[in-house]
Short mmCIF file of C-alpha atoms in Angstrom, two decimals:
data_model
loop_
_atom_site.label_atom_id
_atom_site.label_comp_id
_atom_site.label_asym_id
_atom_site.label_seq_id
_atom_site.Cartn_x
_atom_site.Cartn_y
_atom_site.Cartn_z
CA MET A 1 -24.94 -8.28 -17.87
CA SER A 2 -21.81 -8.25 -16.03
CA TYR A 3 -18.45 -6.48 -15.87
CA ASN A 4 -15.21 -7.22 -17.62
CA TYR A 5 -12.67 -7.27 -14.79
CA LYS A 6 -10.21 -4.85 -16.59
CA ASP A 7 -12.97 -2.30 -17.07
CA ILE A 8 -13.96 -2.11 -13.38
CA LYS A 9 -13.55 1.07 -11.56
CA LEU A 10 -13.38 0.63 -7.79
CA VAL A 11 -14.79 3.21 -5.41
CA LEU A 12 -13.53 2.73 -1.69
CA ALA A 13 -15.82 4.04 1.01
CA SER A 14 -13.06 4.25 3.53
CA ALA A 15 -10.46 6.94 4.70
CA SER A 16 -7.90 4.40 5.83
CA PRO A 17 -4.59 4.98 4.29
CA ARG A 18 -3.75 1.27 4.82
CA ARG A 19 -6.86 0.23 2.74
CA ARG A 20 -5.86 2.79 0.11
CA GLU A 21 -2.55 1.23 -0.29
CA LEU A 22 -3.71 -2.41 -0.53
CA ILE A 23 -6.56 -1.72 -2.83
CA GLN A 24 -3.74 -1.01 -5.37
CA LEU A 25 -2.85 -4.67 -5.45
CA LEU A 26 -6.06 -5.25 -7.44
CA GLY A 27 -4.56 -3.50 -10.45
CA LEU A 28 -7.63 -1.44 -11.06
CA PRO A 29 -8.32 2.30 -11.11
CA PHE A 30 -10.01 3.49 -7.91
CA GLU A 31 -11.17 6.55 -6.03
CA CYS A 32 -12.00 7.03 -2.39
CA THR A 33 -14.98 8.40 -0.85
CA VAL A 34 -16.09 9.15 2.64
CA SER A 35 -18.67 7.32 4.56
CA GLU A 36 -20.43 8.88 7.51
CA ALA A 37 -22.55 5.86 8.22
CA ASP A 38 -23.77 5.16 11.68
CA GLU A 39 -21.26 2.44 12.85
CA SER A 40 -23.52 0.99 15.67
CA THR A 41 -24.70 -2.51 15.44
CA CYS A 42 -26.61 -4.94 17.87
CA MET A 43 -24.70 -7.90 16.34
CA LYS A 44 -22.50 -9.78 18.84
CA VAL A 45 -20.54 -12.23 16.76
CA PRO A 46 -17.56 -10.60 15.09
CA ASP A 47 -17.96 -11.69 11.56
CA GLU A 48 -21.59 -10.54 11.69
CA VAL A 49 -20.50 -7.15 13.20
CA VAL A 50 -17.88 -6.54 10.45
CA LYS A 51 -20.24 -7.61 7.77
CA GLU A 52 -23.03 -5.34 8.94
CA ILE A 53 -20.72 -2.16 9.46
CA SER A 54 -19.10 -2.77 6.08
CA ARG A 55 -22.60 -2.87 4.57
CA LYS A 56 -23.61 0.25 6.27
CA LYS A 57 -20.64 2.12 5.02
CA ALA A 58 -20.96 0.95 1.54
CA LEU A 59 -24.77 1.83 1.46
CA TRP A 60 -23.99 5.21 2.96
CA ALA A 61 -21.65 5.94 0.12
CA TYR A 62 -24.01 4.46 -2.45
CA GLU A 63 -26.98 6.55 -1.33
CA HIS A 64 -24.84 9.98 -1.19
CA ARG A 65 -22.53 9.35 -4.15
CA GLY A 66 -24.38 7.07 -6.46
CA LEU A 67 -22.75 4.52 -8.70
CA GLY A 68 -21.61 4.87 -12.38
CA THR A 69 -21.18 2.34 -15.08
CA ASN A 70 -18.53 -0.27 -14.50
CA GLU A 71 -17.99 0.92 -10.99
CA VAL A 72 -18.03 -1.21 -7.78
CA LEU A 73 -18.41 0.33 -4.46
CA ILE A 74 -16.41 -1.25 -1.53
CA GLY A 75 -17.06 -0.82 2.25
CA ALA A 76 -14.89 -2.47 4.81
CA ASP A 77 -14.67 -2.90 8.55
CA THR A 78 -12.06 -4.45 10.79
CA VAL A 79 -12.25 -5.52 14.47
CA VAL A 80 -10.04 -7.69 16.71
CA ALA A 81 -11.64 -10.52 18.78
CA PHE A 82 -10.32 -12.01 21.98
CA GLU A 83 -12.15 -14.38 24.36
CA ASN A 84 -15.67 -13.01 23.64
CA ASN A 85 -14.53 -9.46 23.50
CA ILE A 86 -14.64 -7.44 20.30
CA LEU A 87 -11.86 -4.68 20.30
CA GLY A 88 -12.27 -1.65 18.14
CA LYS A 89 -10.13 1.44 18.06
CA PRO A 90 -8.88 2.49 21.48
CA ALA A 91 -10.56 5.52 22.97
CA SER A 92 -7.39 6.56 24.94
CA GLU A 93 -3.82 5.56 25.72
CA ASN A 94 -5.05 3.60 28.79
CA ASP A 95 -7.52 1.79 26.74
CA ALA A 96 -4.68 0.78 24.33
CA ARG A 97 -2.48 -0.26 27.23
CA THR A 98 -5.35 -2.56 28.54
CA MET A 99 -5.91 -4.18 25.08
CA LEU A 100 -2.18 -4.75 24.48
CA ARG A 101 -1.59 -6.39 27.79
CA MET A 102 -4.65 -8.61 27.14
CA LEU A 103 -3.44 -9.69 23.67
CA GLN A 104 0.40 -10.34 24.42
CA GLY A 105 1.35 -13.90 24.72
CA ASN A 106 -1.83 -14.95 23.21
CA VAL A 107 -3.72 -15.74 20.03
CA HIS A 108 -6.43 -13.48 18.91
CA SER A 109 -8.46 -13.20 15.66
CA VAL A 110 -8.91 -10.24 13.34
CA PHE A 111 -12.02 -10.04 11.28
CA THR A 112 -12.48 -7.81 8.29
CA GLY A 113 -15.95 -7.57 6.67
CA VAL A 114 -16.34 -6.42 3.07
CA THR A 115 -19.37 -5.31 1.08
CA LEU A 116 -19.46 -4.88 -2.57
CA ILE A 117 -22.03 -2.94 -4.35
CA TRP A 118 -22.37 -2.81 -8.12
CA ARG A 119 -25.08 -2.14 -10.69
CA PRO A 120 -24.60 -3.90 -14.04
CA ASP A 121 -28.04 -2.80 -15.32
CA ASN A 122 -29.51 0.58 -14.80
CA ALA A 123 -32.93 -0.92 -15.08
CA THR A 124 -32.66 -2.83 -11.88
CA GLY A 125 -31.46 -2.03 -8.26
CA PRO A 126 -27.96 -2.59 -7.11
CA ASN A 127 -26.42 -6.09 -6.31
CA ILE A 128 -24.94 -6.29 -2.80
CA ILE A 129 -22.81 -8.97 -1.27
CA SER A 130 -21.02 -8.99 2.03
CA PHE A 131 -18.39 -11.37 3.44
CA ALA A 132 -15.95 -11.60 6.23
CA GLN A 133 -12.53 -13.05 6.66
CA GLN A 134 -10.78 -14.22 9.87
CA THR A 135 -7.09 -14.34 10.41
CA ASP A 136 -5.57 -15.48 13.64
CA VAL A 137 -2.65 -13.66 15.11
CA THR A 138 -0.12 -14.96 17.76
CA PHE A 139 1.93 -12.63 19.75
CA SER A 140 4.95 -13.41 21.66
CA LYS A 141 5.39 -12.35 25.26
CA VAL A 142 5.57 -8.53 25.35
CA SER A 143 6.72 -6.94 28.79
CA ASP A 144 5.06 -3.98 30.20
CA ASN A 145 8.21 -2.02 29.30
CA GLU A 146 7.86 -2.94 25.75
CA ILE A 147 4.34 -2.00 25.72
CA GLU A 148 5.02 1.44 27.11
CA GLU A 149 7.72 1.95 24.60
CA TYR A 150 5.23 1.27 21.78
CA LEU A 151 2.52 3.48 23.42
CA GLN A 152 5.00 6.35 23.15
CA THR A 153 5.09 5.90 19.34
CA LEU A 154 1.37 6.83 19.22
CA ASP A 155 1.06 4.17 16.41
CA TYR A 156 -1.80 2.50 18.37
CA ARG A 157 -4.16 5.38 17.50
CA ASP A 158 -6.90 4.60 15.09
CA LYS A 159 -6.13 0.88 14.96
CA ALA A 160 -8.50 -1.86 15.84
CA GLY A 161 -7.03 -3.80 18.77
CA SER A 162 -4.55 -0.84 19.45
CA TYR A 163 -1.63 -2.18 17.14
CA GLY A 164 -0.81 -2.13 13.38
CA ILE A 165 0.98 -5.34 12.23
CA GLN A 166 2.97 -3.42 9.71
CA GLY A 167 4.20 -0.83 12.40
CA PRO A 168 6.47 -1.10 15.49
CA PHE A 169 4.40 -3.58 17.23
CA GLY A 170 4.89 -6.04 14.35
CA ARG A 171 8.20 -7.27 15.81
CA HIS A 172 6.10 -8.97 18.45
CA VAL A 173 4.02 -11.03 16.03
CA GLN A 174 5.11 -14.57 16.17
CA GLN A 175 2.82 -15.85 13.42
CA ILE A 176 -0.39 -15.59 11.79
CA HIS A 177 -2.98 -18.04 10.12
CA GLY A 178 -4.98 -16.56 7.39
CA ASP A 179 -4.48 -13.72 5.03
CA TYR A 180 -2.01 -11.07 6.23
CA ASN A 181 -3.63 -8.21 4.34
CA ASN A 182 -6.81 -8.99 6.13
CA VAL A 183 -5.04 -7.97 9.48
CA VAL A 184 -3.98 -4.71 7.81
CA GLY A 185 -7.60 -4.04 7.02
CA PHE A 186 -8.31 -5.30 3.46
CA PRO A 187 -8.50 -8.97 2.33
CA VAL A 188 -7.03 -8.44 -1.03
CA ASN A 189 -7.30 -12.03 -2.24
CA ALA A 190 -10.84 -12.42 -1.06
CA VAL A 191 -11.94 -9.16 -2.76
CA TYR A 192 -10.12 -10.20 -5.93
CA GLU A 193 -11.87 -13.67 -6.08
CA ALA A 194 -15.21 -12.02 -5.27
CA LEU A 195 -14.88 -9.32 -8.08
CA LYS A 196 -14.05 -12.01 -10.62
CA LYS A 197 -16.80 -14.36 -9.27
CA TYR A 198 -19.75 -12.19 -8.63
CA CYS A 199 -19.19 -8.91 -10.73
CA CYS A 200 -17.68 -10.53 -13.77
CA ASP A 201 -19.29 -13.86 -14.39
CA MET B 1 29.50 -9.92 29.16
CA SER B 2 26.54 -9.21 26.96
CA TYR B 3 24.84 -6.20 25.21
CA ASN B 4 22.04 -3.98 26.25
CA TYR B 5 19.40 -4.14 23.58
CA LYS B 6 19.20 -0.50 23.20
CA ASP B 7 22.87 -0.23 22.50
CA ILE B 8 23.02 -2.70 19.78
CA LYS B 9 24.13 -1.65 16.26
CA LEU B 10 23.02 -3.94 13.54
CA VAL B 11 25.06 -4.74 10.48
CA LEU B 12 23.03 -6.24 7.77
CA ALA B 13 25.01 -8.36 5.23
CA SER B 14 22.49 -8.10 2.42
CA ALA B 15 21.62 -5.92 -0.36
CA SER B 16 17.78 -6.75 -0.35
CA PRO B 17 15.81 -3.54 -0.33
CA ARG B 18 13.07 -5.60 1.40
CA ARG B 19 15.30 -6.79 4.27
CA ARG B 20 16.50 -3.20 4.77
CA GLU B 21 13.00 -2.11 5.33
CA LEU B 22 12.00 -4.86 7.69
CA ILE B 23 15.19 -4.53 9.86
CA GLN B 24 13.90 -1.09 10.70
CA LEU B 25 11.12 -2.79 12.81
CA LEU B 26 13.69 -3.77 15.38
CA GLY B 27 14.06 -0.24 16.27
CA LEU B 28 17.87 -0.22 16.31
CA PRO B 29 20.43 1.68 14.26
CA PHE B 30 21.75 -0.48 11.39
CA GLU B 31 24.09 -0.19 8.43
CA CYS B 32 24.09 -2.47 5.31
CA THR B 33 27.26 -4.11 4.00
CA VAL B 34 27.73 -6.39 0.98
CA SER B 35 28.57 -9.99 1.10
CA GLU B 36 30.16 -11.79 -1.86
CA ALA B 37 30.01 -15.18 -0.16
CA ASP B 38 29.95 -18.21 -2.41
CA GLU B 39 26.32 -19.25 -2.09
CA SER B 40 26.83 -22.90 -3.00
CA THR B 41 25.78 -25.67 -0.66
CA CYS B 42 25.59 -29.51 -0.61
CA MET B 43 22.71 -29.25 1.84
CA LYS B 44 19.44 -30.76 0.49
CA VAL B 45 16.88 -29.97 3.23
CA PRO B 46 15.56 -26.38 2.89
CA ASP B 47 16.08 -25.17 6.44
CA GLU B 48 19.62 -26.52 6.31
CA VAL B 49 20.25 -24.76 3.15
CA VAL B 50 19.13 -21.32 4.19
CA LYS B 51 20.95 -21.70 7.51
CA GLU B 52 24.13 -22.59 5.72
CA ILE B 53 24.08 -19.76 3.28
CA SER B 54 22.99 -17.18 5.78
CA ARG B 55 26.04 -18.23 7.87
CA LYS B 56 28.41 -18.04 4.69
CA LYS B 57 27.07 -14.52 4.06
CA ALA B 58 27.50 -13.32 7.61
CA LEU B 59 30.88 -14.88 7.92
CA TRP B 60 32.12 -13.31 4.62
CA ALA B 61 31.08 -10.02 5.98
CA TYR B 62 32.61 -10.60 9.39
CA GLU B 63 36.02 -11.63 7.75
CA HIS B 64 36.19 -8.61 5.31
CA ARG B 65 34.58 -5.95 7.60
CA GLY B 66 35.19 -6.89 11.11
CA LEU B 67 32.87 -6.27 14.02
CA GLY B 68 32.93 -3.28 16.35
CA THR B 69 31.79 -2.91 19.98
CA ASN B 70 28.07 -3.57 20.41
CA GLU B 71 27.65 -4.54 16.82
CA VAL B 72 25.69 -7.73 15.69
CA LEU B 73 26.17 -8.85 12.19
CA ILE B 74 23.13 -10.50 10.52
CA GLY B 75 23.22 -12.66 7.38
CA ALA B 76 19.90 -13.98 5.89
CA ASP B 77 18.87 -16.23 3.12
CA THR B 78 15.48 -17.13 1.53
CA VAL B 79 14.19 -20.05 -0.57
CA VAL B 80 10.94 -21.59 -1.52
CA ALA B 81 10.30 -25.37 -1.11
CA PHE B 82 7.60 -27.29 -3.07
CA GLU B 83 7.34 -30.98 -3.24
CA ASN B 84 11.19 -31.68 -2.77
CA ASN B 85 12.16 -28.86 -5.01
CA ILE B 86 14.06 -25.85 -3.63
CA LEU B 87 13.30 -22.80 -5.62
CA GLY B 88 15.75 -19.90 -5.59
CA LYS B 89 15.64 -16.76 -7.79
CA PRO B 90 14.48 -17.40 -11.34
CA ALA B 91 17.21 -17.50 -14.07
CA SER B 92 14.79 -16.26 -16.86
CA GLU B 93 11.21 -15.17 -17.53
CA ASN B 94 10.55 -18.81 -18.62
CA ASP B 95 12.02 -20.15 -15.44
CA ALA B 96 9.50 -17.79 -13.51
CA ARG B 97 6.74 -19.00 -15.59
CA THR B 98 7.39 -22.68 -14.68
CA MET B 99 7.73 -21.90 -10.94
CA LEU B 100 4.51 -19.89 -10.84
CA ARG B 101 2.49 -22.43 -12.77
CA MET B 102 3.81 -25.08 -10.28
CA LEU B 103 3.01 -23.03 -7.27
CA GLN B 104 -0.59 -21.72 -8.22
CA GLY B 105 -3.42 -23.55 -6.53
CA ASN B 106 -1.05 -25.26 -4.11
CA VAL B 107 0.64 -24.75 -0.71
CA HIS B 108 4.44 -24.22 -0.67
CA SER B 109 6.76 -23.26 2.17
CA VAL B 110 9.24 -20.37 2.39
CA PHE B 111 12.32 -20.77 4.50
CA THR B 112 14.42 -17.89 5.65
CA GLY B 113 17.74 -18.66 7.54
CA VAL B 114 19.44 -16.13 9.84
CA THR B 115 22.85 -16.06 11.16
CA LEU B 116 23.87 -13.67 14.02
CA ILE B 117 27.59 -12.98 14.71
CA TRP B 118 28.54 -10.84 17.84
CA ARG B 119 31.53 -10.39 20.01
CA PRO B 120 30.76 -9.15 23.48
CA ASP B 121 34.47 -9.61 24.49
CA ASN B 122 37.62 -8.71 22.52
CA ALA B 123 39.49 -11.44 24.19
CA THR B 124 37.61 -14.30 22.70
CA GLY B 125 36.33 -15.28 19.16
CA PRO B 126 32.88 -14.45 17.99
CA ASN B 127 29.65 -16.04 19.02
CA ILE B 128 27.58 -17.35 16.15
CA ILE B 129 24.09 -18.73 15.94
CA SER B 130 21.92 -19.66 13.06
CA PHE B 131 18.30 -20.53 12.87
CA ALA B 132 15.64 -21.08 10.12
CA GLN B 133 11.82 -20.21 9.97
CA GLN B 134 9.21 -21.67 7.83
CA THR B 135 5.97 -20.17 6.61
CA ASP B 136 3.38 -21.92 4.68
CA VAL B 137 1.78 -19.91 1.81
CA THR B 138 -1.39 -20.97 -0.05
CA PHE B 139 -2.05 -19.56 -3.49
CA SER B 140 -5.67 -19.54 -5.05
CA LYS B 141 -5.95 -20.87 -8.57
CA VAL B 142 -4.13 -18.48 -10.99
CA SER B 143 -4.87 -18.78 -14.72
CA ASP B 144 -2.01 -18.83 -17.26
CA ASN B 145 -3.24 -15.44 -18.42
CA GLU B 146 -2.98 -14.01 -14.93
CA ILE B 147 0.60 -15.38 -14.75
CA GLU B 148 1.60 -13.72 -18.14
CA GLU B 149 0.06 -10.46 -16.88
CA TYR B 150 2.26 -10.72 -13.83
CA LEU B 151 5.37 -11.61 -15.70
CA GLN B 152 5.09 -8.46 -17.77
CA THR B 153 5.57 -6.49 -14.38
CA LEU B 154 9.00 -7.89 -14.08
CA ASP B 155 8.39 -8.03 -10.34
CA TYR B 156 9.34 -11.75 -10.40
CA ARG B 157 13.12 -10.82 -10.87
CA ASP B 158 15.48 -11.29 -7.99
CA LYS B 159 12.54 -12.93 -5.94
CA ALA B 160 12.93 -16.59 -4.51
CA GLY B 161 10.08 -18.61 -5.95
CA SER B 162 9.58 -15.89 -8.54
CA TYR B 163 7.06 -13.70 -6.60
CA GLY B 164 7.02 -10.99 -4.06
CA ILE B 165 4.20 -11.37 -1.59
CA GLN B 166 3.98 -7.71 -1.04
CA GLY B 167 3.76 -7.01 -4.87
CA PRO B 168 1.19 -7.61 -7.71
CA PHE B 169 1.23 -11.32 -7.20
CA GLY B 170 0.11 -10.85 -3.57
CA ARG B 171 -3.55 -10.80 -4.71
CA HIS B 172 -3.29 -14.49 -5.37
CA VAL B 173 -2.14 -15.40 -1.68
CA GLN B 174 -5.26 -16.93 -0.03
CA GLN B 175 -3.54 -17.50 3.28
CA ILE B 176 -0.32 -17.97 5.13
CA HIS B 177 0.62 -19.86 8.25
CA GLY B 178 3.74 -18.52 10.02
CA ASP B 179 5.44 -15.18 10.08
CA TYR B 180 4.60 -12.90 7.19
CA ASN B 181 7.92 -11.08 7.21
CA ASN B 182 9.67 -14.39 6.83
CA VAL B 183 8.09 -14.62 3.38
CA VAL B 184 9.28 -11.12 2.51
CA GLY B 185 12.80 -12.21 3.55
CA PHE B 186 13.48 -11.31 7.14
CA PRO B 187 11.68 -12.92 10.26
CA VAL B 188 11.55 -9.87 12.31
CA ASN B 189 9.95 -11.58 15.37
CA ALA B 190 12.43 -14.37 15.49
CA VAL B 191 15.37 -12.06 15.11
CA TYR B 192 14.07 -9.71 17.86
CA GLU B 193 13.67 -12.56 20.31
CA ALA B 194 17.03 -14.07 19.32
CA LEU B 195 18.81 -10.74 19.91
CA LYS B 196 17.18 -10.43 23.29
CA LYS B 197 17.84 -14.02 24.21
CA TYR B 198 21.45 -14.61 22.97
CA CYS B 199 23.09 -11.31 22.76
CA CYS B 200 21.52 -9.59 25.74
CA ASP B 201 21.10 -12.10 28.49
#
C-alpha cells in the first residue's frame, strides 16, 4: 500500500523558518513540529553526520507525536564541511569570524541530510529512509572589513558555517555546484523525487 | 576620480521585481527606472545577446534620465539557451509548454548580461562596461502532467525559458553550476565585484 502524492500531508520536524519556506515548493499541506532530539553523533564523515542527525530528529518527532494516515514525517540537518572540519552553527561572534575567514576565497561543501518516515499500513512498523545531498560553494575573496560589516548584521547566528546564502553574505558567493536549496537547508528536488519514488510507488 | 563604495547610489533600469529584490544584497541605496529600449539584436551568441540588450536598456535610461553624482546605472537582461536555441519570455501558454518539454530532463544555460554606466567626472563622458554570466541548470525528468500542473499556476509568464527557479517549478531543479542569483536574473556577486573593481578603484 502506498500514498498518492497529492494526498500526502507533510510533517516537518524543524523550527527553521528557511526550511518552512522551502517545503512549500513541494505543493503539499504541511505542519511543523518541534524535535528535541539529542544531536550528538560519533560519525566523522559529513554525509553520515547529517543523515544520522536528521534521523534522530525525525524519530524523536515520530515517537512523541505519532504519525497519521497519509502523513510523511521529515527531519533535516545541515552542516558545512571544509578541509576535514565540520562546521555547525557558531557559538559566538568570534567563532563566526574564524569560520568566515577560513571559508572566504575558498570552496567548501554544504551537506543536508534528510530522513523520511511514513507508515502506509497500520499493521506494520514505519518505513524510514535517509539520504544526504552535497553542494559545493565558492566564495570570492572577502576582506576582514567586509567580514566585520557582515558580523554586525547578526545574520550569522543560527546558521551552519556562519552565513546564510540568501542573506547579506550572499553577495560573496561566486558560484555553487549542486542544489541551491540544499545550501539554504532543504534539498527540495531530492525530497520531491524521494516522496514520489519511495512513498508513492 | 572614482567612487567610494558606500557612497554609491544605484539606479536599476528594470521593472523586474526579482531584480529589485536581489539588488538589495549589494547593501546600497537604489532606485528603479523604466527602460523602453528597443530589445532587438542581430547577435546570435547568448552572451553577446544579453550584453547588447543590457547595454541598450542602460543607455536608454542614461539618455532619458541622466546620471547624478555617485550614481551607477545598471541594465540587465536574461535569456535561456538550449542546443542553439535562445529562449526568451514565452508568448503564450503553448509556447511555455513547448519550452518546458524541451528543457525537462536536460541541462540548459542561463545567461544574464549586465551593463554599468557611471560618470565620476562631469567633464568627461560616461564610463560603460558590459559583462555576461553563465549558469548551467539541470532539470530532473518532468512528466507532461507535472508541466500542465505548473502551467496552471501562470508562474511561467514573463520568465525567460518559461520558469522561475524560485517558484513552483523549482522543485524540478536537480542542480546548478554557477551563480544561483544569475538564474533569478541578477548576478549579485559579479555586480558587487565589478562595482568595487571598476567604479571604486
